[in-house]
Coordinates of C-alpha atoms and ligand atoms in Angstrom, one line a residue:
Chain A
M1 CA -29.4 7.4 -22.8
A2 CA -27.2 5.2 -25.0
T3 CA -23.5 5.4 -24.0
E4 CA -20.6 4.4 -26.2
I5 CA -18.0 2.2 -24.7
L6 CA -14.6 3.2 -25.9
M7 CA -11.4 1.1 -26.4
P8 CA -9.6 1.7 -23.1
A9 CA -5.9 2.6 -22.6
L10 CA -4.7 0.0 -20.1
S11 CA -1.4 1.6 -19.7
P12 CA -0.1 5.1 -20.2
T13 CA 1.8 4.1 -23.4
M14 CA -0.9 2.0 -25.0
E15 CA -2.1 3.4 -28.4
E16 CA -3.9 0.3 -29.7
G17 CA -4.7 -3.2 -28.7
T18 CA -6.4 -6.4 -29.8
L19 CA -10.0 -7.0 -28.7
A20 CA -9.2 -10.5 -27.8
K21 CA -12.6 -11.7 -26.5
W22 CA -16.1 -10.5 -25.7
L23 CA -17.5 -11.9 -22.4
V24 CA -20.9 -10.4 -23.1
K25 CA -23.2 -10.4 -26.1
E26 CA -25.8 -8.0 -27.4
G27 CA -28.9 -8.0 -25.2
D28 CA -27.0 -9.0 -22.0
T29 CA -27.6 -6.9 -18.9
V30 CA -24.4 -5.7 -17.2
S31 CA -23.7 -3.9 -14.0
A32 CA -20.8 -1.8 -13.0
G33 CA -17.8 -4.0 -12.4
D34 CA -18.8 -6.9 -14.6
I35 CA -16.1 -8.0 -16.9
M36 CA -17.1 -7.2 -20.5
A37 CA -14.1 -8.0 -22.6
E38 CA -10.5 -9.1 -22.7
I39 CA -8.1 -6.7 -24.3
E40 CA -4.6 -7.7 -25.3
T41 CA -1.6 -5.4 -25.6
D42 CA 2.1 -6.2 -26.2
K43 CA 2.5 -6.5 -22.5
A44 CA -0.4 -8.6 -21.3
T45 CA -4.0 -9.6 -21.6
M46 CA -6.3 -7.5 -19.4
E47 CA -9.9 -7.6 -18.4
F48 CA -12.1 -4.6 -19.2
E49 CA -15.0 -3.9 -16.8
A50 CA -18.3 -2.2 -17.2
V51 CA -18.4 1.2 -15.5
D52 CA -22.1 1.6 -15.5
D53 CA -25.3 -0.5 -15.3
G54 CA -27.2 -1.1 -18.6
I55 CA -27.8 -3.5 -21.5
V56 CA -25.4 -4.3 -24.2
G57 CA -27.1 -2.6 -27.2
R58 CA -24.6 -3.3 -29.8
I59 CA -21.1 -4.6 -30.2
L60 CA -19.3 -2.5 -32.7
V61 CA -15.9 -4.2 -32.9
A62 CA -15.8 -8.0 -33.3
E63 CA -13.6 -10.2 -31.1
G64 CA -10.2 -11.0 -32.6
T65 CA -9.9 -7.5 -34.2
E66 CA -6.3 -6.3 -34.0
S67 CA -4.9 -2.8 -33.8
V68 CA -8.0 -1.2 -32.3
K69 CA -7.0 2.4 -31.6
V70 CA -7.6 3.6 -28.0
N71 CA -10.9 5.6 -27.7
T72 CA -12.5 3.9 -30.7
P73 CA -16.1 3.1 -29.8
I74 CA -16.3 -0.7 -29.3
A75 CA -19.8 -1.2 -28.0
V76 CA -23.0 0.7 -27.0
I77 CA -24.7 0.4 -23.7
I78 CA -28.4 1.3 -23.6
E79 CA -30.8 1.6 -20.7
D80 CA -33.9 -0.5 -20.1
G81 CA -36.6 0.4 -22.6
E82 CA -34.3 1.8 -25.2
S83 CA -33.8 0.3 -28.5
A84 CA -30.5 -0.4 -30.0
D85 CA -31.8 0.5 -33.5
E86 CA -31.7 4.2 -32.7
I87 CA -28.0 4.1 -32.3
E88 CA -26.1 5.4 -35.3
A89 CA -23.0 3.5 -36.0
P90 CA -20.2 5.9 -35.1
A91 CA -18.0 6.8 -38.0
A92 CA -14.5 7.8 -36.9
P93 CA -12.6 6.9 -33.7
M94 CA -12.7 9.7 -31.2
A95 CA -9.5 11.7 -31.1
V96 CA -7.4 11.4 -28.0
P97 CA -7.5 14.8 -26.3
A98 CA -4.7 16.9 -27.7
V99 CA -2.4 18.7 -25.3
E100 CA -3.0 22.3 -26.1
E101 CA -0.1 24.8 -26.4
P102 CA -0.2 27.0 -23.4
A103 CA -1.6 30.4 -24.3
S104 CA 1.0 32.4 -22.5
A105 CA 4.7 31.7 -22.7
P106 CA 6.2 30.7 -19.4
E107 CA 8.1 33.4 -17.6
A108 CA 11.6 33.4 -18.9
V109 CA 13.9 32.0 -16.3
A110 CA 17.5 33.2 -16.6
Y111 CA 19.9 30.3 -16.9
A112 CA 23.4 30.1 -18.3
A113 CA 23.4 27.8 -21.2
P114 CA 25.1 24.6 -20.1
V115 CA 28.5 24.1 -21.5
Q116 CA 28.4 21.1 -23.9
P117 CA 31.3 18.8 -23.1
A118 CA 33.0 17.2 -26.1
V119 CA 31.6 13.7 -26.5
D120 CA 33.3 10.9 -28.4
R121 CA 30.5 9.4 -30.3
S122 CA 32.4 6.6 -32.1
P123 CA 30.8 3.2 -31.4
D124 CA 32.3 1.0 -28.7
Y125 CA 31.3 -2.2 -30.4
P126 CA 33.2 -4.0 -33.2
A127 CA 32.5 -2.7 -36.7
G128 CA 30.1 -4.9 -38.6
T129 CA 28.1 -6.0 -35.5
E130 CA 24.6 -7.0 -36.5
M131 CA 22.0 -4.8 -34.9
V132 CA 18.5 -5.8 -33.8
S133 CA 15.6 -3.5 -33.0
T134 CA 14.1 -4.3 -29.6
T135 CA 12.6 -2.7 -26.5
V136 CA 14.7 -1.9 -23.4
R137 CA 12.5 -4.4 -21.5
D138 CA 13.2 -7.3 -23.9
A139 CA 16.9 -6.4 -24.0
L140 CA 17.2 -6.6 -20.3
R141 CA 15.2 -9.9 -20.2
D142 CA 17.5 -11.4 -22.9
A143 CA 20.6 -10.3 -21.1
I144 CA 19.4 -11.9 -17.9
A145 CA 18.5 -15.1 -19.7
E146 CA 21.9 -15.1 -21.5
E147 CA 23.8 -14.9 -18.2
M148 CA 21.6 -17.6 -16.6
R149 CA 22.1 -20.0 -19.5
A150 CA 25.8 -19.4 -19.5
D151 CA 26.3 -19.9 -15.7
E152 CA 24.4 -22.3 -13.5
T153 CA 25.3 -20.3 -10.4
V154 CA 23.5 -17.1 -11.6
F155 CA 20.0 -16.7 -10.1
I156 CA 17.6 -13.9 -9.7
M157 CA 15.5 -12.9 -6.6
G158 CA 13.2 -10.0 -5.9
E159 CA 9.6 -8.8 -5.6
E160 CA 7.4 -10.2 -8.3
V161 CA 10.3 -11.5 -10.5
A162 CA 8.9 -15.0 -10.8
E163 CA 5.2 -15.7 -10.9
Y164 CA 4.1 -12.2 -11.8
Q165 CA 6.8 -12.2 -14.6
G166 CA 8.2 -8.9 -13.3
A167 CA 6.3 -5.8 -12.3
Y168 CA 7.3 -4.3 -15.5
K169 CA 7.6 -7.6 -17.4
I170 CA 11.4 -7.6 -17.4
T171 CA 11.5 -11.2 -16.2
Q172 CA 8.8 -12.4 -18.6
G173 CA 9.3 -16.1 -19.3
I174 CA 12.3 -16.4 -17.0
L175 CA 10.6 -18.6 -14.4
E176 CA 9.3 -20.9 -17.1
E177 CA 12.8 -21.4 -18.5
F178 CA 14.9 -21.6 -15.3
G179 CA 12.5 -22.9 -12.7
A180 CA 11.7 -21.8 -9.1
R181 CA 15.1 -22.7 -7.7
R182 CA 16.8 -20.0 -9.8
V183 CA 13.9 -17.5 -10.0
I184 CA 12.8 -16.5 -6.5
D185 CA 10.0 -14.2 -5.4
T186 CA 10.7 -12.3 -2.2
P187 CA 8.3 -10.5 0.2
I188 CA 8.5 -6.7 0.3
T189 CA 11.7 -5.6 2.0
Chain B
M1 CA -3.9 -7.7 26.0
A2 CA -7.0 -7.3 23.8
A3 CA -6.9 -10.2 21.4
R4 CA -10.4 -10.9 20.5
R5 CA -11.9 -10.7 17.1
A6 CA -15.1 -8.6 17.3
T7 CA -17.7 -11.2 16.6
K8 CA -20.8 -9.6 18.0
K9 CA -23.0 -8.2 15.2
Q10 CA -23.2 -4.4 15.6
A11 CA -26.4 -2.4 15.0
A12 CA -26.9 1.3 14.2
P13 CA -29.8 3.7 13.6
K14 CA -31.0 4.4 10.1
E15 CA -29.5 8.0 9.9
E16 CA -26.1 6.7 10.8
L17 CA -26.3 3.8 8.3
L18 CA -27.3 6.3 5.6
K19 CA -24.2 8.3 6.2
Y20 CA -22.0 5.2 5.8
Y21 CA -23.9 4.2 2.7
K22 CA -23.4 7.6 1.1
D23 CA -19.7 7.9 2.0
M24 CA -18.9 4.4 0.8
L25 CA -20.9 4.8 -2.4
L26 CA -19.1 8.1 -3.2
I27 CA -15.7 6.4 -3.0
R28 CA -16.9 3.5 -5.2
R29 CA -18.4 5.7 -7.9
F30 CA -15.5 8.1 -7.8
E31 CA -13.1 5.3 -8.3
E32 CA -15.1 3.8 -11.1
K33 CA -15.1 7.1 -12.8
A34 CA -11.3 7.5 -12.3
G35 CA -10.9 4.1 -13.9
Q36 CA -13.0 5.3 -16.8
L37 CA -11.0 8.5 -17.3
Y38 CA -7.8 6.5 -17.1
G39 CA -9.1 4.3 -19.9
M40 CA -9.7 7.4 -22.0
G41 CA -6.2 8.6 -21.6
L42 CA -7.1 11.5 -19.4
I43 CA -5.2 10.2 -16.3
G44 CA -1.6 9.4 -16.7
G45 CA 1.0 7.7 -14.5
F46 CA 0.0 5.5 -11.6
C47 CA -3.5 5.0 -10.4
H48 CA -4.5 2.6 -7.6
L49 CA -8.2 2.1 -7.0
Y50 CA -9.7 1.5 -3.6
I51 CA -12.8 -0.4 -4.8
G52 CA -13.8 -3.1 -2.3
Q53 CA -12.0 -1.6 0.7
E54 CA -14.4 1.4 1.3
A55 CA -15.7 0.2 4.7
V56 CA -12.2 0.4 6.2
V57 CA -11.7 4.2 5.9
V58 CA -15.4 5.1 6.3
G59 CA -15.7 3.1 9.5
L60 CA -12.5 4.6 11.0
E61 CA -13.4 8.2 9.9
S62 CA -16.6 7.8 11.8
V63 CA -14.6 7.8 15.1
A64 CA -12.2 10.7 14.2
I65 CA -12.5 14.1 15.8
E66 CA -11.3 17.5 14.7
G67 CA -7.6 17.6 14.6
D68 CA -7.0 13.9 14.2
K69 CA -4.5 13.1 11.4
R70 CA -4.4 10.5 8.7
I71 CA -1.6 9.3 6.4
T72 CA -1.7 6.5 3.9
T73 CA -0.2 4.9 0.9
Y74 CA -0.6 5.4 -2.9
R75 CA -4.1 3.8 -2.7
D76 CA -5.4 7.0 -1.3
H77 CA -8.4 8.5 -3.1
G78 CA -10.9 6.9 -0.7
H79 CA -9.0 8.3 2.3
M80 CA -9.2 11.8 0.9
L81 CA -12.9 11.7 0.1
A82 CA -13.7 10.1 3.5
C83 CA -11.9 12.8 5.5
G84 CA -13.9 15.5 3.7
M85 CA -11.6 16.6 0.9
D86 CA -13.3 17.9 -2.2
A87 CA -14.1 15.4 -5.0
N88 CA -13.4 18.0 -7.7
G89 CA -10.0 18.8 -6.4
V90 CA -9.0 15.1 -6.1
M91 CA -10.3 14.3 -9.6
A92 CA -8.6 17.3 -11.1
E93 CA -5.3 16.2 -9.5
L94 CA -5.7 12.8 -11.1
T95 CA -6.0 14.5 -14.6
G96 CA -3.1 16.7 -13.8
R97 CA -5.0 20.0 -13.9
I98 CA -4.5 23.3 -12.1
G99 CA -7.7 22.8 -10.1
G100 CA -6.2 19.7 -8.4
Y101 CA -5.0 19.6 -4.8
S102 CA -1.3 19.9 -5.9
K103 CA -2.1 22.1 -8.9
G104 CA -1.9 19.1 -11.2
K105 CA 1.8 18.6 -10.3
G106 CA 1.4 15.6 -7.9
G107 CA -1.1 13.2 -9.4
S108 CA -2.8 10.2 -7.8
M109 CA -0.2 9.5 -5.0
H110 CA 0.7 13.1 -4.1
M111 CA -2.1 15.1 -2.5
F112 CA -2.2 16.7 0.9
S113 CA -4.7 18.8 2.8
K114 CA -3.7 20.9 5.9
E115 CA -7.4 21.8 6.4
R116 CA -8.4 18.1 6.7
D117 CA -5.2 16.9 8.3
F118 CA -4.5 14.6 5.5
Y119 CA -0.7 14.0 5.2
G120 CA -0.7 12.2 2.0
G121 CA -0.5 9.4 -0.2
H122 CA 3.0 7.9 -0.2
G123 CA 4.5 5.8 -3.0
I124 CA 7.3 4.1 -1.1
V125 CA 5.8 1.0 0.5
G126 CA 6.2 1.2 4.3
A127 CA 7.7 4.7 4.4
N128 CA 4.5 6.4 5.6
V129 CA 4.5 4.3 8.8
P130 CA 7.4 6.1 10.6
L131 CA 6.0 9.4 9.2
G132 CA 2.6 8.5 10.9
A133 CA 4.4 7.9 14.2
G134 CA 6.1 11.3 13.8
L135 CA 2.7 13.0 13.4
A136 CA 1.6 11.3 16.5
F137 CA 4.7 12.5 18.3
S138 CA 3.8 16.1 17.5
D139 CA 0.4 15.6 19.2
M140 CA 2.0 13.9 22.2
Y141 CA 4.5 16.8 22.4
K142 CA 1.8 19.4 22.3
G143 CA -0.2 17.4 24.9
N144 CA -3.5 17.3 23.0
K145 CA -5.9 14.4 22.7
N146 CA -5.6 13.8 18.9
V147 CA -4.6 10.6 17.3
T148 CA -3.0 9.7 13.9
F149 CA -4.5 7.0 11.7
T150 CA -1.5 5.4 9.9
Y151 CA -2.8 3.2 7.1
F152 CA -0.6 0.5 5.3
G153 CA -1.0 -2.8 3.5
D154 CA -0.2 -6.4 4.2
G155 CA 2.8 -6.1 2.0
A156 CA 4.1 -3.1 3.8
A157 CA 3.6 -5.0 7.1
N158 CA 6.6 -7.1 6.3
Q159 CA 8.9 -4.0 6.0
G160 CA 11.6 -3.6 8.6
Q161 CA 10.9 0.1 9.3
V162 CA 7.4 -0.9 10.5
Y163 CA 9.0 -2.7 13.5
E164 CA 11.4 0.0 14.3
T165 CA 8.4 2.3 14.4
Y166 CA 6.4 -0.1 16.6
N167 CA 9.2 -0.1 19.1
M168 CA 9.5 3.6 19.4
A169 CA 5.7 4.2 19.3
E170 CA 5.2 2.0 22.3
L171 CA 8.3 3.2 24.1
W172 CA 7.0 6.8 23.9
K173 CA 3.3 5.9 24.1
L174 CA 2.5 7.7 20.9
P175 CA -1.2 8.2 20.0
V176 CA -1.0 6.3 16.7
I177 CA -3.3 3.7 15.3
F178 CA -1.6 1.4 12.9
V179 CA -4.2 0.3 10.4
I180 CA -3.1 -2.7 8.4
E181 CA -5.5 -2.9 5.4
N182 CA -5.0 -6.6 4.8
N183 CA -6.5 -7.0 1.3
Q184 CA -4.6 -10.3 1.0
Y185 CA -2.3 -9.3 -1.8
A186 CA 0.7 -7.1 -2.3
M187 CA 0.6 -6.6 -6.0
G188 CA 0.6 -10.2 -7.2
T189 CA 2.0 -11.8 -4.0
S190 CA -0.7 -13.3 -1.8
V191 CA -0.1 -13.1 2.0
K192 CA 0.4 -16.8 2.1
R193 CA 3.4 -16.5 -0.3
A194 CA 4.9 -13.6 1.8
T195 CA 4.8 -14.8 5.4
K196 CA 4.3 -17.8 7.6
S197 CA 2.7 -15.7 10.4
S198 CA -1.1 -16.3 10.5
S199 CA -1.8 -12.7 11.5
F200 CA -0.2 -9.3 11.4
W201 CA -1.7 -7.6 14.5
E202 CA -0.2 -10.3 16.7
R203 CA 3.3 -9.1 15.8
G204 CA 2.6 -6.0 17.9
T205 CA 2.6 -8.2 21.1
A206 CA 6.4 -8.5 20.7
F207 CA 6.5 -4.7 21.4
S208 CA 3.6 -4.8 24.0
I209 CA 1.2 -3.1 21.5
P210 CA -2.3 -4.4 21.8
G211 CA -4.5 -4.9 18.7
E212 CA -7.1 -7.0 17.0
Q213 CA -8.3 -8.4 13.7
V214 CA -11.5 -6.9 12.3
D215 CA -13.9 -7.8 9.5
G216 CA -13.2 -5.0 7.1
M217 CA -16.3 -5.7 4.9
D218 CA -18.6 -4.7 7.8
V219 CA -18.4 -1.0 8.4
L220 CA -20.0 -1.3 11.8
A221 CA -17.4 -3.8 13.0
V222 CA -14.7 -1.4 11.8
R223 CA -16.3 1.4 13.6
A224 CA -16.6 -0.6 16.9
A225 CA -12.9 -1.6 16.7
G226 CA -12.0 2.0 15.8
Q227 CA -13.8 3.2 18.9
K228 CA -11.8 0.9 21.1
A229 CA -8.5 2.0 19.4
V230 CA -9.1 5.8 19.8
K231 CA -10.2 5.3 23.4
H232 CA -6.9 3.6 24.1
C233 CA -4.8 6.3 22.3
R234 CA -6.7 9.3 23.7
A235 CA -6.2 7.9 27.2
G236 CA -2.5 8.2 26.7
K237 CA -1.9 4.4 26.7
G238 CA 0.1 4.4 23.5
P239 CA -0.4 2.8 20.0
Y240 CA -3.0 0.3 18.9
I241 CA -3.0 -2.1 15.9
L242 CA -6.0 -2.8 13.8
E243 CA -5.6 -5.5 11.2
I244 CA -8.6 -5.0 9.0
M245 CA -9.5 -7.9 6.7
T246 CA -10.6 -6.5 3.4
Y247 CA -10.3 -7.2 -0.4
R248 CA -9.5 -5.2 -3.5
Y249 CA -11.7 -5.9 -6.4
R250 CA -9.6 -4.3 -9.1
G251 CA -6.1 -4.8 -10.2
H252 CA -3.2 -3.5 -8.1
S253 CA -2.9 -0.6 -10.4
M254 CA -4.4 0.0 -13.8
S255 CA -2.1 -2.3 -15.7
D256 CA -2.4 -5.5 -13.8
P257 CA -3.0 -8.7 -15.7
A258 CA -4.5 -10.3 -12.5
K259 CA -3.2 -13.8 -13.2
Y260 CA -2.5 -14.4 -9.5
R261 CA -6.1 -15.0 -8.5
T262 CA -9.2 -16.4 -10.2
R263 CA -12.2 -14.4 -11.4
D264 CA -14.3 -16.6 -9.2
E265 CA -12.5 -15.6 -6.1
V266 CA -13.2 -12.0 -6.8
Q267 CA -16.8 -12.6 -7.8
K268 CA -17.5 -14.6 -4.7
I269 CA -16.4 -11.8 -2.3
R270 CA -18.3 -9.2 -4.3
E271 CA -21.5 -11.3 -4.2
E272 CA -21.3 -12.5 -0.6
R273 CA -19.4 -9.9 1.4
D274 CA -19.6 -6.5 -0.4
A275 CA -19.5 -3.7 2.3
I276 CA -21.9 -1.4 0.4
E277 CA -24.4 -4.2 -0.2
Q278 CA -24.3 -5.1 3.5
V279 CA -25.2 -1.6 4.6
R280 CA -27.9 -1.5 1.8
G281 CA -29.4 -4.6 3.3
R282 CA -29.3 -3.2 6.8
L283 CA -30.9 0.1 5.6
L284 CA -33.8 -1.8 3.9
D285 CA -34.3 -3.7 7.2
A286 CA -34.3 -0.4 9.0
G287 CA -37.2 0.9 6.9
A288 CA -35.4 2.7 4.1
T289 CA -37.2 2.4 0.7
E290 CA -35.7 1.5 -2.7
A291 CA -36.8 4.9 -4.0
E292 CA -34.9 6.6 -1.2
L293 CA -31.7 4.7 -1.9
K294 CA -32.1 5.2 -5.7
A295 CA -32.3 9.0 -5.1
I296 CA -29.0 8.8 -3.1
D297 CA -27.4 6.8 -5.9
K298 CA -28.4 9.5 -8.3
D299 CA -27.1 12.4 -6.1
I300 CA -23.7 10.6 -5.8
K301 CA -23.5 10.0 -9.5
D302 CA -24.2 13.7 -10.0
V303 CA -21.3 14.7 -7.6
V304 CA -18.9 12.3 -9.4
N305 CA -20.0 13.4 -12.9
A306 CA -19.5 17.0 -11.8
A307 CA -16.0 16.2 -10.5
A308 CA -15.1 14.5 -13.8
E309 CA -16.4 17.5 -15.8
F310 CA -14.3 19.8 -13.5
A311 CA -11.3 17.6 -14.0
K312 CA -11.6 17.8 -17.8
E313 CA -12.3 21.5 -18.0
S314 CA -9.7 22.8 -15.5
P315 CA -6.7 23.9 -17.5
E316 CA -3.3 22.2 -17.3
P317 CA -0.8 24.0 -15.2
D318 CA 1.2 26.7 -16.9
P319 CA 4.8 25.6 -17.5
S320 CA 5.9 28.4 -15.2
E321 CA 4.4 26.3 -12.4
L322 CA 7.5 24.1 -12.7
W323 CA 9.3 26.8 -10.6
T324 CA 6.7 27.1 -7.8
D325 CA 6.1 25.1 -4.6
I326 CA 9.7 23.9 -4.5
T327 CA 10.6 25.5 -1.2
V328 CA 8.3 26.6 1.6
S329 CA 8.6 29.9 3.4
A330 CA 8.5 29.1 7.1
Ligands
TPP401 C1 9.9 0.0 -0.9 C2 9.0 -0.3 -2.0 N1 9.1 -1.6 -2.6 C3 8.3 -1.9 -3.6 C4 7.5 -1.1 -4.2 C5 6.6 -1.5 -5.3 N2 5.2 -1.7 -4.8 C6 4.3 -0.8 -4.9 S1 2.9 -1.2 -4.2 C7 3.5 -2.7 -3.8 C8 2.6 -3.7 -3.1 C9 2.2 -3.3 -1.7 O1 1.2 -4.1 -1.2 P1 0.4 -3.8 0.1 O2 1.3 -3.2 1.1 O3 -0.3 -5.0 0.5 O4 -0.6 -2.7 -0.3 P2 -1.9 -2.7 -1.3 O5 -1.3 -2.4 -2.7 O6 -2.4 -4.1 -1.3 O7 -2.8 -1.7 -0.9 C10 4.8 -2.9 -4.2 C11 5.6 -4.1 -4.1 C12 7.4 0.2 -3.6 N3 6.6 1.2 -4.1 N4 8.2 0.6 -2.6
MG402 MG1 -2.3 -5.6 0.1

């Protein structure tokens, strides 16, 4: 039976990605675990493995295509003896399963409405400060780098901060800029 | 002190090999399916696959008896399947559904089974090690012959609490087997970048705990070492350390760019040392036919597909479930 290979989500927040590279071509035999493609997200490039044995019947999304939505069919795997010609080109990307509204309302739990404290919402930065739009991750990275540039005695050490670029990519590029003396990987502690 | 690496090639009858083959294949196919469901957005949060390490848990479960306990890390799906937990319940927990072991509220790292004496996945590296000693303490206290298998990684093996636990475990002769699953990496940090010691089991000698290093890609070698360890523990001689040399084929978790090792390194181990392929070879030598093994492969695929179906169909927990299972009535 022909099976569609769908664009995978490589992290819980990934909605789309770039199909950076195909490592197989139509007609190739693949077995479970073989690397089929490289997928790029804003975070990293990751390898995508075959989950079943079969033959690459057709590649539906060319390499280099950007903004491929998660769950879009990207290739079709066929079994020995099948012909790729019988595969209809799938039209629309498959929808991500929607979270259904629960049928019954949850049992009401009696709670006193929390008292809203008065909050001063006036900005604590000078008027006219220029704003940039960024992610929390990049903001933290930039702040670390700024401190390290300003002060030679500032260094960073921790698990996966250097070569791995941070488990959550907060130190991406830091090792490259500041070198191994100031960016130190530690064992688990 | 036992210090020898089990070098003698073990043998086993066909029936026994068939069981290991099935148990290991179930874990591998289950994990591949979990990876697939993750890619479809059906599994959220963390998900750490056990692919490559199957022989460790299958070999050790083969020496466990009723009432023995097991506790492990976040890389726990294989341990659950190997101790007899239901594939449907594990998969449905991964997809966060009511049919899961924790009613869909725990996810990959938080499942437990009283029936199978499985005391969980644990997300804090090293923290399950003292808990494992605690479980063993309960068996010593009750005076039974049970042991606790406490699994942890090479990364966890550098944690301070592991050594506090070793000290107490030997002092009180606790029936605990410390199983270090040395898959050579802690996330992206190779063992060589984390320690200058050449082995982890030898650190036990500082506390008078015996142990050995084992080929973790050979299920029969794991079983033989496991037999020695349980014999030691059940005789009341205290803890034992098994450093089991294994390898994880996939990333640390699902989003791992895997820049810390080469594709060739992974490929070489898969091709030359794969635990399932080794047993497959032994089975063919023992007279099993390709057709027989193909039928097993199909049965296992059916079990895994059924688990995936169950995990997709089972409903999400009702929001009122937020208020249940918070406290336990004693
Ligand atoms: C105390 C603690 N530190 C760090 C982490 C982040 N972390 C999760 S898994 C992991 C690697 C552990 O490696 P290892 O013990 O070798 O087990 P493996 O993942 O190889 O099975 C790290 C650093 C954590 N969960 N807990
Ligand atoms: Mg490890």
